[in-house]
PDB file of C-alpha atoms in Angstrom:
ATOM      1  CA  UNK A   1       8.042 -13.815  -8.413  1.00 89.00           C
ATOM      2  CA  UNK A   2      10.911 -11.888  -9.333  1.00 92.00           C
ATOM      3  CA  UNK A   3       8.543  -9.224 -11.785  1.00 94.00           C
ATOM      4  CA  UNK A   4       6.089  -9.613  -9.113  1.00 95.00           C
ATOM      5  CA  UNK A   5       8.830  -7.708  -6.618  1.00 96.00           C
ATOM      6  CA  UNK A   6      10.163  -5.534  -9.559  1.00 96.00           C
ATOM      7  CA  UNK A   7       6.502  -4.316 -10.246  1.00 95.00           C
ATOM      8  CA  UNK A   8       6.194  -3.237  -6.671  1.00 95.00           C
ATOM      9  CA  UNK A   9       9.138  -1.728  -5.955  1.00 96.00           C
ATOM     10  CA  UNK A  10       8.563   0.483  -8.908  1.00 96.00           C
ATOM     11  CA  UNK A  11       5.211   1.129  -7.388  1.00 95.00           C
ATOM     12  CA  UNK A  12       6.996   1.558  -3.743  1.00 97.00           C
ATOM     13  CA  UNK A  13       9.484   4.584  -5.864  1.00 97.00           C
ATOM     14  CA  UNK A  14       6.167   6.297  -6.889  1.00 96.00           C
ATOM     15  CA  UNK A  15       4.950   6.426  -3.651  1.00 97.00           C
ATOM     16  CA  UNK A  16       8.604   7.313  -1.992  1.00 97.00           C
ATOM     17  CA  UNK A  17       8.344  10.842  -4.778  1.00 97.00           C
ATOM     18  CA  UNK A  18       5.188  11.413  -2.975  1.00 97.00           C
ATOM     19  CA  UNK A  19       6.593  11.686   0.498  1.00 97.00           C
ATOM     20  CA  UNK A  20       9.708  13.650  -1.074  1.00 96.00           C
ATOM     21  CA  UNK A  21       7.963  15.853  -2.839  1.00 96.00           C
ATOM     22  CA  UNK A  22       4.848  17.074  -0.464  1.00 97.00           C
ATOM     23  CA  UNK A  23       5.115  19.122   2.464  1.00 97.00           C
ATOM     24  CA  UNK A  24       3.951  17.600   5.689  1.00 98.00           C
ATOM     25  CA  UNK A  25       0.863  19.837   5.480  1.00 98.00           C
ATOM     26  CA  UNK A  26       0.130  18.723   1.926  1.00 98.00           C
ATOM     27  CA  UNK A  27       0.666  14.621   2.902  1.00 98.00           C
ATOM     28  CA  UNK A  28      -2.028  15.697   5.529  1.00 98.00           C
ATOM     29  CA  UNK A  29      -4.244  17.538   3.653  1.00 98.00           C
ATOM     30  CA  UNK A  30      -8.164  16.007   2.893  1.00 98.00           C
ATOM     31  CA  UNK A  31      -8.988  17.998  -0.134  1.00 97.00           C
ATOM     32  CA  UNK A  32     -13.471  18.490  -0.532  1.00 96.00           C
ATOM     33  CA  UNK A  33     -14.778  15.505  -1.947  1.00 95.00           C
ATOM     34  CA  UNK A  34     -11.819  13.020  -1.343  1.00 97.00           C
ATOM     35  CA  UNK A  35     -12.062  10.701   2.251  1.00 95.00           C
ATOM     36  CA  UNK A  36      -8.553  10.981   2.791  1.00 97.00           C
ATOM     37  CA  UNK A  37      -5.155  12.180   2.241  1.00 98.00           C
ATOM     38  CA  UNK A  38      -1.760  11.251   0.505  1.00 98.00           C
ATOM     39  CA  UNK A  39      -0.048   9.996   4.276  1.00 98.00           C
ATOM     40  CA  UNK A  40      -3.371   7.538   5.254  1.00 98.00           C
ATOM     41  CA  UNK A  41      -3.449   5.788   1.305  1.00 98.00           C
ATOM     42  CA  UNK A  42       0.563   5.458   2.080  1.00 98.00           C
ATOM     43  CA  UNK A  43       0.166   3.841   5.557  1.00 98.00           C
ATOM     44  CA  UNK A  44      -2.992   2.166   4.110  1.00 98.00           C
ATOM     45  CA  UNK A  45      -0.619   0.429   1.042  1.00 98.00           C
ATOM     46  CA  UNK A  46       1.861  -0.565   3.815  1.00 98.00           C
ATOM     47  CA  UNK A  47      -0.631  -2.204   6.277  1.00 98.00           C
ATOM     48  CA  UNK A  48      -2.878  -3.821   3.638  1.00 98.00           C
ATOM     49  CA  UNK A  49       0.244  -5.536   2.326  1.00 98.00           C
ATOM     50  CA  UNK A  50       1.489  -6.578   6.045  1.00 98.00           C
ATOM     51  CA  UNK A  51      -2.183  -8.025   6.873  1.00 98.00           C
ATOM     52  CA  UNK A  52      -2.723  -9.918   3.335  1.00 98.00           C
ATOM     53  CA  UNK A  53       1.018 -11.565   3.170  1.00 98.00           C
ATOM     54  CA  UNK A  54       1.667 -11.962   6.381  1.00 98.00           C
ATOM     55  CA  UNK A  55      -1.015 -11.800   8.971  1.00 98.00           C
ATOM     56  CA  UNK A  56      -3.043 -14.371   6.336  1.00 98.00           C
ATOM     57  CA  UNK A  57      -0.082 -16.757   6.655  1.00 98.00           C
ATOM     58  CA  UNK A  58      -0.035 -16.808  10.402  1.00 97.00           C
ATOM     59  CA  UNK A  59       2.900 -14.847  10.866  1.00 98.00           C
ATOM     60  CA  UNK A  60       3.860 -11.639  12.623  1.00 97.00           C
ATOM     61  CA  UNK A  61       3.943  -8.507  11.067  1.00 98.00           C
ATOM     62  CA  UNK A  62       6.539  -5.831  10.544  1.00 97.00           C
ATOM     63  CA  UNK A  63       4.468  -3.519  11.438  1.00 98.00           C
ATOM     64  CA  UNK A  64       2.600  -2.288  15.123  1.00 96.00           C
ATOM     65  CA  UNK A  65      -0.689  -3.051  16.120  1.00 96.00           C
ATOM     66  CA  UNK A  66      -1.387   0.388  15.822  1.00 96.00           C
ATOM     67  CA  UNK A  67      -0.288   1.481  12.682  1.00 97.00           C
ATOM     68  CA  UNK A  68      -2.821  -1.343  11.882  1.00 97.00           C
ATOM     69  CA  UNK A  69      -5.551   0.284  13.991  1.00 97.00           C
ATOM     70  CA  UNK A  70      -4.760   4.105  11.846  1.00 97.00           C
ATOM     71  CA  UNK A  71      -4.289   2.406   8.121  1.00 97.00           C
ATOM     72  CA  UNK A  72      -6.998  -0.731   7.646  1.00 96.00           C
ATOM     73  CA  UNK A  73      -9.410  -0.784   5.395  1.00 95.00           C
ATOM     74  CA  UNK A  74     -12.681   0.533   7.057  1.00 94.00           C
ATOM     75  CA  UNK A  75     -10.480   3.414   8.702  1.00 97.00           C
ATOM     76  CA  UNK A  76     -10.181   7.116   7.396  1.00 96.00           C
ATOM     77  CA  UNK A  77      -7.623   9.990   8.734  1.00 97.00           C
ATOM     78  CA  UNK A  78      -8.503  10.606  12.572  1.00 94.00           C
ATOM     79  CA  UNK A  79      -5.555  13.489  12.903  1.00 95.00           C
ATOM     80  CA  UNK A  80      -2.780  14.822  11.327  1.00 96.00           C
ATOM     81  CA  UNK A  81       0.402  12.539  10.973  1.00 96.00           C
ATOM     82  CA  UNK A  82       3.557  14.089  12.387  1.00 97.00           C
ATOM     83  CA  UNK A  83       6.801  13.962  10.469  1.00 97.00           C
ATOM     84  CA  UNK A  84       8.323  11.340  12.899  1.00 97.00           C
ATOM     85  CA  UNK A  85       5.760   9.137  12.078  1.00 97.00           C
ATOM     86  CA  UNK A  86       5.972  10.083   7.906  1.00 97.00           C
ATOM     87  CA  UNK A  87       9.542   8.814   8.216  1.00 97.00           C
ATOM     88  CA  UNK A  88       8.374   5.853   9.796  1.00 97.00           C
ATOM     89  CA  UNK A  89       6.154   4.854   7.451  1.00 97.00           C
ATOM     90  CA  UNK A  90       9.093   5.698   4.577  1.00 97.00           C
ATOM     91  CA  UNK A  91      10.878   3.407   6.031  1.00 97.00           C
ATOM     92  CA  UNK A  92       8.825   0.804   5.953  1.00 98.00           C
ATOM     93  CA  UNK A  93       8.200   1.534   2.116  1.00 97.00           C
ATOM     94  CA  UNK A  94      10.998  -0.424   1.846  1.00 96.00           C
ATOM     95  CA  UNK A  95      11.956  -2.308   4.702  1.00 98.00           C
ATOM     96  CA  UNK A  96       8.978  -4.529   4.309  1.00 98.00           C
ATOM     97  CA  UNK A  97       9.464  -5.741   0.706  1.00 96.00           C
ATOM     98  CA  UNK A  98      12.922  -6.290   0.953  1.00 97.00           C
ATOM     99  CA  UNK A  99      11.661  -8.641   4.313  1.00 97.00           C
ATOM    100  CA  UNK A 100       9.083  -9.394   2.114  1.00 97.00           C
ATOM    101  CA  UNK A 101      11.518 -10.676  -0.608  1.00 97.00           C
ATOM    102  CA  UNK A 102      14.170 -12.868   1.714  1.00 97.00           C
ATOM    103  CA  UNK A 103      10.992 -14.207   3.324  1.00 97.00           C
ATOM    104  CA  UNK A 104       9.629 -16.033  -0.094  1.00 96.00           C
ATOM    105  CA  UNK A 105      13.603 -16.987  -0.905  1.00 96.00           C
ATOM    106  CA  UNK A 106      13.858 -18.851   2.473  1.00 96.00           C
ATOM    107  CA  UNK A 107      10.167 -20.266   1.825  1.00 96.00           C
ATOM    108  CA  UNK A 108       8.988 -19.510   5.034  1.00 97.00           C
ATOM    109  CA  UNK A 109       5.205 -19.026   3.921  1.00 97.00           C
ATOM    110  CA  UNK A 110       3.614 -22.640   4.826  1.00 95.00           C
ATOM    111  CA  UNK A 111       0.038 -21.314   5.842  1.00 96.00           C
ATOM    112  CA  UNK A 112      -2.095 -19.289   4.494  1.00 98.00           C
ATOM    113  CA  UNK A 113      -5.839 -18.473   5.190  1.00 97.00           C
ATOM    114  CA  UNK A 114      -8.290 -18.199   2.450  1.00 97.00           C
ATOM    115  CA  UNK A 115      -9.450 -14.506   1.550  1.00 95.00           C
ATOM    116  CA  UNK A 116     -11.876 -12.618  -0.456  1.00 96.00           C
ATOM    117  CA  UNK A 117     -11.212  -9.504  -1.222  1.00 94.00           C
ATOM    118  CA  UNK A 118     -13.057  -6.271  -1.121  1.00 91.00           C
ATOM    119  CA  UNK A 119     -13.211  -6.575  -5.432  1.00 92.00           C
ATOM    120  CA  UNK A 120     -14.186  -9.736  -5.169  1.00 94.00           C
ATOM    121  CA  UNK A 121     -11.315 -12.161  -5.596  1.00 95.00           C
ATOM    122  CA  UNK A 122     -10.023 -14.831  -3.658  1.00 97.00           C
ATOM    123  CA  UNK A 123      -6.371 -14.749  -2.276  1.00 98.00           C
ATOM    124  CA  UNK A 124      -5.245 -18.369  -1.508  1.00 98.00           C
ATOM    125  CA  UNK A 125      -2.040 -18.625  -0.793  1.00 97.00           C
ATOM    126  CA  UNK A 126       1.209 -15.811   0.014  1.00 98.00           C
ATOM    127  CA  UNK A 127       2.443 -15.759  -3.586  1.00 97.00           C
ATOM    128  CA  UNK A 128      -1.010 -14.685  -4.781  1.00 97.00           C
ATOM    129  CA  UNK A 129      -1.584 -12.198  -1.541  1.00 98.00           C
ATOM    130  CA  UNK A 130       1.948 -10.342  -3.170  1.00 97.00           C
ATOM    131  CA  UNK A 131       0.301 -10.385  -6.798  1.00 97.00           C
ATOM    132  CA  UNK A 132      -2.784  -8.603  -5.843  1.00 97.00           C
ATOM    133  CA  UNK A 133      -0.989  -6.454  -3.209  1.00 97.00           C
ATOM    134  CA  UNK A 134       0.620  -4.648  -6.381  1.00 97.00           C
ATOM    135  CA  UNK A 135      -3.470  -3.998  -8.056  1.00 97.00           C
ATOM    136  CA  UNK A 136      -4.277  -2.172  -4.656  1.00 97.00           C
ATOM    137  CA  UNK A 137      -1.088  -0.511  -4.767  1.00 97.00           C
ATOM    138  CA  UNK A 138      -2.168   0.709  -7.928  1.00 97.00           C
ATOM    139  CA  UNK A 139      -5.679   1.225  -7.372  1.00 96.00           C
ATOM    140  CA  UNK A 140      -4.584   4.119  -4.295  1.00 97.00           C
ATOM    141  CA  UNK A 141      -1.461   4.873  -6.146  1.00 97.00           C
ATOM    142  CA  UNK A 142      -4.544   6.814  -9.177  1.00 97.00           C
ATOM    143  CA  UNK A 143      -6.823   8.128  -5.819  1.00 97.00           C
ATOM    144  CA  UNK A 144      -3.168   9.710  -4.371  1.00 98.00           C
ATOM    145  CA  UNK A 145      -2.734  11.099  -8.239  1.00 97.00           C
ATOM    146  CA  UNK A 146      -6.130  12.610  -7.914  1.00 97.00           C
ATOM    147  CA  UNK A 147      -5.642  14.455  -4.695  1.00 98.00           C
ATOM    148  CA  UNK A 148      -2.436  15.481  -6.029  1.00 97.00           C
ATOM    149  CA  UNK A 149      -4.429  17.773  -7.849  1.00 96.00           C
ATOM    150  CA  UNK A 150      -6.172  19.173  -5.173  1.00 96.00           C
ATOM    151  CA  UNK A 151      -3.295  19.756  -3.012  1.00 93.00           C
TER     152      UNK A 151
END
């Protein structure tokens, strides 16, 4: 597991340079053609990896009910994100996987409910919801890369 965490706190630095390196407007900014911005895939990567490790093992997330409501799959940017909320979600960039981390040292995952994914594969336990967490990190990391551009 311990490549597993490297491999997504890399991915979790990429996505901090984003939040650095845009201007508010810019993180909220839907360029033509795209479905959403640089702050929802952010929030998205967050609350996808909340709801697949730990909402799929029967425990409570680190994250609110609504943050869950703004970033799940299905849902697309509603209204611009204010900067206290940005910083939130920073936060959590980090917060979570080093939870995330101490959590699968003290082998607290017991449970976990079956899941197939939108691409088709089958998540059955916690370690395996953390190994595919880092492909969808990836997979919005290249759609943030594109709107970059756009920006």
């Amino acid at each position: 597991m311990q490549s597993t965490f490297e491999i997504n706190k890399t991915s979790r630095n990429l996505l901090l340079k984003f939040l650095e390196g845009h201007s508010l407007e810019q993180l909220n900014k839907i360029p033509e053609g795209f479905a959403n911005n640089l702050i929802w895939n952010i929030g998205h990567i967050v609350t996808v990896q909340q709801m697949l490790v730990y909402k799929l093992s029967g425990l409570r997330m680190m994250i609110s009910d609504e943050m869950v409501d703004t970033y799940k799959k299905g849902t697309k940017p509603e209204r611009e994100i204010t900067q206290e909320e940005v910083n939130d979600i920073k936060n959590l960039l980090f917060s979570t996987l080093e939870q995330t981390k101490e959590d699968f040292t003290n082998e607290i995952f017991d449970e976990y409910m079956e899941f197939t994914t939108g691409v088709g594969f089958t998540i059955k336990s916690a370690k395996a919801a953390v190994e595919f967490n880092n492909y969808h990190e990836a997979l919005h990391t290249g759609i943030m890369m594109q709107i970059k551009k756009f920006i």
